[in-house]
Structures are given as structure tokens and as C-alpha cells.
CSV table of C-alpha atoms in Angstrom, one decimal:
chain,number,residue,atom,x,y,z
A,1,MET,CA,-47.1,-26.8,1.6
A,2,GLY,CA,-47.1,-23.0,2.0
A,3,LYS,CA,-50.7,-22.8,0.8
A,4,THR,CA,-51.8,-25.5,3.2
A,5,VAL,CA,-50.4,-23.6,6.2
A,6,VAL,CA,-52.1,-20.4,5.1
A,7,ARG,CA,-55.3,-22.1,4.6
A,8,GLN,CA,-55.1,-23.8,8.1
A,9,SER,CA,-54.3,-20.4,9.6
A,10,GLN,CA,-57.3,-18.8,7.9
A,11,ALA,CA,-59.5,-21.6,9.1
A,12,GLY,CA,-58.2,-21.1,12.6
A,13,ILE,CA,-59.4,-17.5,12.4
A,14,ALA,CA,-62.8,-18.7,11.3
A,15,ILE,CA,-63.0,-21.2,14.2
A,16,ALA,CA,-62.3,-18.3,16.6
A,17,MET,CA,-65.1,-16.4,15.0
A,18,LEU,CA,-67.4,-19.3,15.4
A,19,MET,CA,-66.6,-19.6,19.1
A,20,THR,CA,-67.6,-16.0,19.6
A,21,PHE,CA,-70.8,-16.7,17.6
A,22,SER,CA,-71.6,-19.7,19.7
A,23,THR,CA,-71.1,-17.8,23.0
A,24,LEU,CA,-73.5,-15.1,21.7
A,25,VAL,CA,-76.0,-17.4,20.2
A,26,ALA,CA,-78.3,-17.4,23.2
A,27,CYS,CA,-78.9,-13.7,22.5
A,28,GLU,CA,-80.7,-14.5,19.3
A,29,SER,CA,-84.2,-13.2,19.0
A,30,GLY,CA,-87.1,-15.7,18.5
A,31,GLN,CA,-90.8,-16.1,18.4
A,32,GLY,CA,-91.5,-18.7,21.1
A,33,SER,CA,-92.1,-22.4,20.9
A,34,PRO,CA,-92.6,-24.0,17.5
A,35,ALA,CA,-96.1,-23.8,16.2
A,36,GLY,CA,-98.4,-26.5,17.3
A,37,THR,CA,-96.4,-27.6,20.4
A,38,ALA,CA,-97.2,-25.2,23.1
A,39,SER,CA,-100.7,-26.7,23.9
A,40,GLU,CA,-99.7,-30.4,23.7
A,41,GLU,CA,-100.0,-32.5,26.9
A,42,THR,CA,-96.8,-34.0,28.3
A,43,LYS,CA,-96.8,-36.7,31.0
A,44,THR,CA,-93.1,-37.0,31.4
A,45,ALA,CA,-92.1,-37.6,35.0
A,46,GLY,CA,-91.2,-34.3,36.8
A,47,ILE,CA,-92.2,-32.1,33.9
A,48,GLU,CA,-94.9,-30.4,36.0
A,49,ASP,CA,-92.3,-28.8,38.2
A,50,LYS,CA,-92.6,-25.1,38.3
A,51,PRO,CA,-90.2,-23.3,36.0
A,52,LEU,CA,-87.4,-21.4,37.7
A,53,GLY,CA,-87.0,-17.7,37.2
A,54,GLU,CA,-83.7,-16.0,36.3
A,55,ALA,CA,-82.8,-15.3,39.9
A,56,ASP,CA,-83.4,-19.0,40.8
A,57,LEU,CA,-81.2,-20.1,37.9
A,58,GLU,CA,-78.4,-17.8,39.0
A,59,ARG,CA,-78.5,-19.4,42.5
A,60,ALA,CA,-78.6,-22.8,41.0
A,61,ALA,CA,-75.6,-22.3,38.6
A,62,ILE,CA,-72.3,-23.8,39.7
A,63,THR,CA,-69.5,-21.5,40.8
A,64,ASP,CA,-65.7,-21.8,41.4
A,65,THR,CA,-66.5,-23.1,44.9
A,66,ASP,CA,-68.6,-26.0,43.6
A,67,LEU,CA,-65.8,-27.3,41.3
A,68,ASP,CA,-62.1,-27.9,42.4
A,69,GLY,CA,-59.7,-27.2,39.6
A,70,TYR,CA,-62.1,-25.1,37.4
A,71,GLU,CA,-62.8,-21.5,36.8
A,72,VAL,CA,-66.4,-20.4,36.2
A,73,ASN,CA,-67.4,-17.2,34.3
A,74,ARG,CA,-70.6,-15.9,33.0
A,75,ILE,CA,-71.5,-15.9,29.4
A,76,LEU,CA,-74.4,-14.1,27.6
A,77,ALA,CA,-77.8,-15.8,27.3
A,78,ALA,CA,-81.3,-14.8,26.7
A,79,PRO,CA,-84.6,-16.6,26.8
A,80,ALA,CA,-85.6,-16.2,23.2
A,81,ALA,CA,-85.8,-19.2,21.0
A,82,SER,CA,-82.7,-19.7,18.7
A,83,ARG,CA,-83.1,-18.9,15.0
A,84,ARG,CA,-80.1,-20.9,13.9
A,85,THR,CA,-81.0,-23.1,11.0
A,86,ALA,CA,-79.5,-26.1,9.2
A,87,ASP,CA,-79.5,-27.8,5.9
A,88,PRO,CA,-81.3,-30.2,6.1
A,89,ALA,CA,-83.8,-28.3,8.2
A,90,GLU,CA,-84.5,-31.2,10.5
A,91,CYS,CA,-81.0,-30.9,11.8
A,92,ALA,CA,-81.6,-27.4,13.3
A,93,PRO,CA,-81.9,-28.7,16.9
A,94,VAL,CA,-78.3,-30.0,16.8
A,95,VAL,CA,-77.0,-26.7,15.3
A,96,GLN,CA,-78.8,-24.8,18.1
A,97,ALA,CA,-77.5,-27.1,20.8
A,98,LEU,CA,-73.9,-26.2,19.7
A,99,GLY,CA,-74.7,-22.8,21.2
A,100,GLY,CA,-76.5,-24.2,24.1
A,101,SER,CA,-79.9,-23.2,23.0
A,102,SER,CA,-83.0,-24.7,21.3
A,103,GLY,CA,-86.0,-23.7,19.1
A,104,PHE,CA,-88.0,-23.2,22.2
A,105,THR,CA,-88.5,-20.0,24.2
A,106,ALA,CA,-87.3,-20.3,27.8
A,107,THR,CA,-88.8,-18.7,30.9
A,108,ALA,CA,-85.3,-17.8,31.8
A,109,ARG,CA,-81.8,-18.7,30.4
A,110,ILE,CA,-78.3,-18.1,31.8
A,111,GLY,CA,-74.9,-19.1,30.7
A,112,ARG,CA,-71.5,-20.1,32.2
A,113,MET,CA,-68.1,-21.0,30.7
A,114,ILE,CA,-66.2,-23.5,32.8
A,115,SER,CA,-62.5,-23.7,32.2
A,116,SER,CA,-60.0,-26.2,33.6
A,117,LYS,CA,-57.1,-24.6,35.6
A,118,GLU,CA,-54.9,-27.5,34.5
A,119,HIS,CA,-55.5,-27.0,30.7
A,120,GLY,CA,-57.8,-30.0,30.6
A,121,PRO,CA,-61.2,-30.1,29.0
A,122,GLY,CA,-63.9,-27.8,30.2
A,123,ALA,CA,-67.4,-26.8,28.9
A,124,SER,CA,-69.8,-24.0,28.1
A,125,MET,CA,-73.1,-24.5,29.8
A,126,ILE,CA,-76.5,-22.9,29.3
A,127,LEU,CA,-79.3,-23.4,31.9
A,128,SER,CA,-82.8,-23.0,30.5
A,129,SER,CA,-86.0,-22.9,32.5
A,130,HIS,CA,-89.1,-23.8,30.4
A,131,SER,CA,-92.8,-23.8,30.6
A,132,ALA,CA,-94.5,-27.1,31.4
A,133,GLY,CA,-93.9,-29.6,28.6
A,134,ASP,CA,-91.3,-27.6,26.7
A,135,ALA,CA,-88.4,-28.9,28.6
A,136,ALA,CA,-89.2,-32.4,27.6
A,137,ARG,CA,-89.7,-31.3,24.0
A,138,VAL,CA,-86.2,-29.7,23.9
A,139,ILE,CA,-84.6,-33.0,24.7
A,140,ASP,CA,-86.9,-35.0,22.4
A,141,ALA,CA,-86.2,-32.6,19.4
A,142,LEU,CA,-82.4,-32.9,20.0
A,143,ARG,CA,-82.5,-36.6,20.4
A,144,THR,CA,-84.6,-37.0,17.2
A,145,ALA,CA,-82.3,-34.8,15.2
A,146,ALA,CA,-79.2,-36.5,16.5
A,147,LYS,CA,-80.6,-39.9,15.3
A,148,ARG,CA,-81.3,-38.6,11.8
A,149,CYS,CA,-78.5,-36.2,11.1
A,150,LYS,CA,-75.1,-37.6,10.3
A,151,THR,CA,-73.9,-34.7,8.2
A,152,PHE,CA,-75.4,-31.2,7.8
A,153,LYS,CA,-74.6,-27.5,7.3
A,154,ASP,CA,-75.0,-24.6,9.8
A,155,ILE,CA,-76.5,-22.1,7.4
A,156,GLY,CA,-75.7,-19.1,9.5
A,157,VAL,CA,-71.9,-19.5,9.5
A,158,GLY,CA,-71.6,-21.8,6.5
A,159,PHE,CA,-69.7,-24.6,8.2
A,160,ARG,CA,-70.5,-28.2,7.7
A,161,TYR,CA,-70.6,-31.0,10.3
A,162,ASP,CA,-70.2,-34.7,9.8
A,163,GLU,CA,-69.6,-37.9,11.9
A,164,ALA,CA,-72.6,-36.9,14.1
A,165,VAL,CA,-73.2,-39.8,16.3
A,166,LEU,CA,-75.8,-40.2,19.1
A,167,GLN,CA,-74.0,-41.6,22.1
A,168,PRO,CA,-75.5,-44.1,24.6
A,169,ASP,CA,-77.8,-42.4,27.1
A,170,PRO,CA,-75.6,-41.2,30.0
A,171,GLY,CA,-78.5,-41.5,32.4
A,172,TYR,CA,-78.3,-38.0,33.8
A,173,GLY,CA,-81.3,-36.2,35.5
A,174,ASP,CA,-84.8,-37.1,34.4
A,175,GLU,CA,-83.6,-37.7,30.8
A,176,SER,CA,-80.5,-36.9,28.9
A,177,VAL,CA,-78.9,-36.9,25.4
A,178,SER,CA,-75.3,-37.1,24.4
A,179,LEU,CA,-73.7,-36.7,20.9
A,180,ARG,CA,-70.4,-36.2,19.3
A,181,LEU,CA,-69.7,-34.6,15.9
A,182,THR,CA,-67.0,-32.9,13.9
A,183,GLN,CA,-67.0,-29.4,12.5
A,184,LEU,CA,-65.4,-28.8,9.1
A,185,ALA,CA,-64.1,-25.3,9.5
A,186,ALA,CA,-62.9,-23.5,6.3
A,187,ASP,CA,-62.8,-20.0,5.0
A,188,SER,CA,-64.3,-21.1,1.6
A,189,GLU,CA,-65.3,-24.3,-0.2
A,190,ASP,CA,-62.0,-24.4,-2.0
A,191,ASP,CA,-60.0,-24.5,1.3
A,192,GLU,CA,-59.1,-27.8,3.0
A,193,PRO,CA,-61.2,-27.8,6.2
A,194,VAL,CA,-59.8,-28.1,9.6
A,195,ARG,CA,-61.6,-30.8,11.6
A,196,VAL,CA,-62.8,-29.7,15.0
A,197,PRO,CA,-64.3,-32.4,17.3
A,198,TYR,CA,-67.4,-31.3,19.3
A,199,ALA,CA,-69.4,-32.9,22.1
A,200,VAL,CA,-72.9,-32.0,23.4
A,201,VAL,CA,-74.7,-33.2,26.5
A,202,ALA,CA,-78.2,-32.0,27.3
A,203,VAL,CA,-80.0,-33.0,30.5
A,204,ARG,CA,-83.5,-32.3,31.7
A,205,GLN,CA,-84.0,-32.1,35.4
A,206,GLY,CA,-87.7,-31.1,36.1
A,207,ALA,CA,-88.5,-28.1,34.0
A,208,THR,CA,-84.9,-27.0,33.7
A,209,VAL,CA,-82.6,-28.1,30.8
A,210,ALA,CA,-78.8,-28.0,31.2
A,211,MET,CA,-77.0,-27.9,27.9
A,212,PHE,CA,-73.2,-28.5,27.9
A,213,TYR,CA,-71.0,-28.3,24.9
A,214,GLU,CA,-67.2,-28.4,24.3
A,215,PHE,CA,-64.8,-28.6,21.4
A,216,ASN,CA,-61.1,-29.5,20.9
A,217,ARG,CA,-58.8,-26.9,19.4
A,218,PRO,CA,-57.1,-28.5,16.4
A,219,ARG,CA,-53.6,-27.3,17.5
A,220,GLY,CA,-54.3,-28.0,21.2
A,221,PRO,CA,-53.1,-30.9,23.3
A,222,ARG,CA,-56.1,-33.0,22.5
A,223,GLY,CA,-56.1,-32.2,18.8
A,224,GLU,CA,-58.2,-34.7,16.9
A,225,ASP,CA,-59.3,-36.7,19.9
A,226,PRO,CA,-63.1,-37.0,20.5
A,227,ALA,CA,-64.3,-34.0,22.5
A,228,VAL,CA,-65.7,-34.7,25.9
A,229,VAL,CA,-67.8,-32.8,28.6
A,230,PRO,CA,-66.2,-33.7,31.9
A,231,GLU,CA,-68.6,-35.7,34.1
A,232,GLU,CA,-67.6,-33.9,37.2
A,233,ILE,CA,-69.0,-30.6,35.7
A,234,ILE,CA,-72.3,-32.2,34.8
A,235,LYS,CA,-72.7,-33.9,38.1
A,236,ALA,CA,-71.8,-30.8,40.1
A,237,GLN,CA,-74.4,-28.8,38.2
A,238,LEU,CA,-77.2,-31.4,38.6
A,239,ASN,CA,-76.4,-31.8,42.3
A,240,LYS,CA,-76.8,-28.0,42.8
A,241,LEU,CA,-80.1,-28.0,40.8
A,242,SER,CA,-81.4,-30.7,43.2
A,243,GLU,CA,-80.7,-28.7,46.3
A,244,PRO,CA,-83.9,-27.9,48.4
A,245,ALA,CA,-83.4,-24.2,48.1
A,246,VAL,CA,-83.7,-24.5,44.3
A,247,SER,CA,-86.1,-27.4,43.7
A,248,LYS,CA,-88.5,-26.8,46.5
A,249,ARG,CA,-88.9,-23.1,46.5
A,250,PRO,CA,-92.3,-21.6,47.6
């Protein structure tokens, strides 16, 4: 019994380290869009919208005044493509989405952490503006990986994930993807892992991708319940992205 408590405590430390890693993941360096994709034609509705610059994304990001009951803080983000990898390799888009990023270079990328003032669920959010076509490819890559990958390993941090399930399309924006999965957090392969529920929702609106992700702390009030990204957060952000000052700039 004593060993189990120690192991769970150690795993808790590892989880905290992973949260820091996830927050900083958008600062990873990268080499642009995956080879062979940049010149492909995409006819997805709305994808020809001009990409927003960093200043535009900052104006488009939700703040405390846009969401009652939540506190919004900035988190680090950078436009480089994520280098996070997975085993199997085809699952990399899911691993990258857990930090709000993708394997595609963005024109601009900013981040926010949205916390409930009432200790309810919140979310981390990364807004990414992409070149024509890449925004649709971000969503397609994540959807394809979520369909195929039920269990996989994040090579960078060594944690495994299982029970990955693509959820019904929530119908946000021009297109969206929602998935749930469970992180198996442990200090070593000999330790009994702590199961950490995760949720990811990615939405493309024009040439902008909003990536939301949330997890449940094992010893928190929601414990082993499925993680959720509150709908009011997603809708508030998409509404603000649709404002004329953002979507119809010169």
C-alpha cells in the first residue's frame, strides 16, 4: 500500500512536468509545412480567407470581459511547426494537438489559459493563423490520426495514451474535430500509471485554427470523469473571431 502511494505521488510530479511541457510546446522549433503539402490545392469553403497576423489574433482572442466566470491569461506560443513525435508515427498529430499545436508552420500563433473562477473545467487554447490551405490540412491530419490511433506513445515525454476516441463532429466553425483520450502517467514502466482524462477540440474558422485542450487532475473533483472543454469557451472564441473588425479587415 505504501509503495502504491509513493508511486502515485511520483506520477503526480510527472503530470505536473507534462503540463509545463504542454504549455511550452508551442515554442518548439520546426521546419514549416510537411513536405509535399504546401503547393496542394484546397477548395474547402472559406479557406481562401487571408491569414491573420499576430496583432489580429491578439485582438481576436477572448479576454475576461468576454467570459463571465472565467479568468483568461496568456501562455507562450510560437508559429513554428511542432516537432513532437509519436509511436506509431501516424499518431503525431494527436500528440501535437495535446499542446495546441500541429505539424504545420503558422503565420502567427498565440495562446491563452482559461480558468474557471468556480473550480469548474476550463481549457488551454492556441489560436493559429495559417497560409491558404494549411488550416484545412491541420484539421484533416488531426481527424485522420484520431480515427486510426486508439493507443500510442508520446516519444518526447515517454507517456502512453489509450482509449482515444473520435467524438461526433460538434459542428463548430467551418469544420471541427473533437476527441477524448486517457494519458497513462508514470515515472517508469514498473510503476502503476495514473490515468489522466484529456479532451481536445479543434476548430477551423476561415484560415484560423482554434485548438482547445483540457485534462482532469486525478485527485481533483472530476477525477476519472471524461474531460470536457466547456462549450461556452469555444462559442465565445468563435463569436469573437467572426466580428467584422477581425474577419473583414482591409
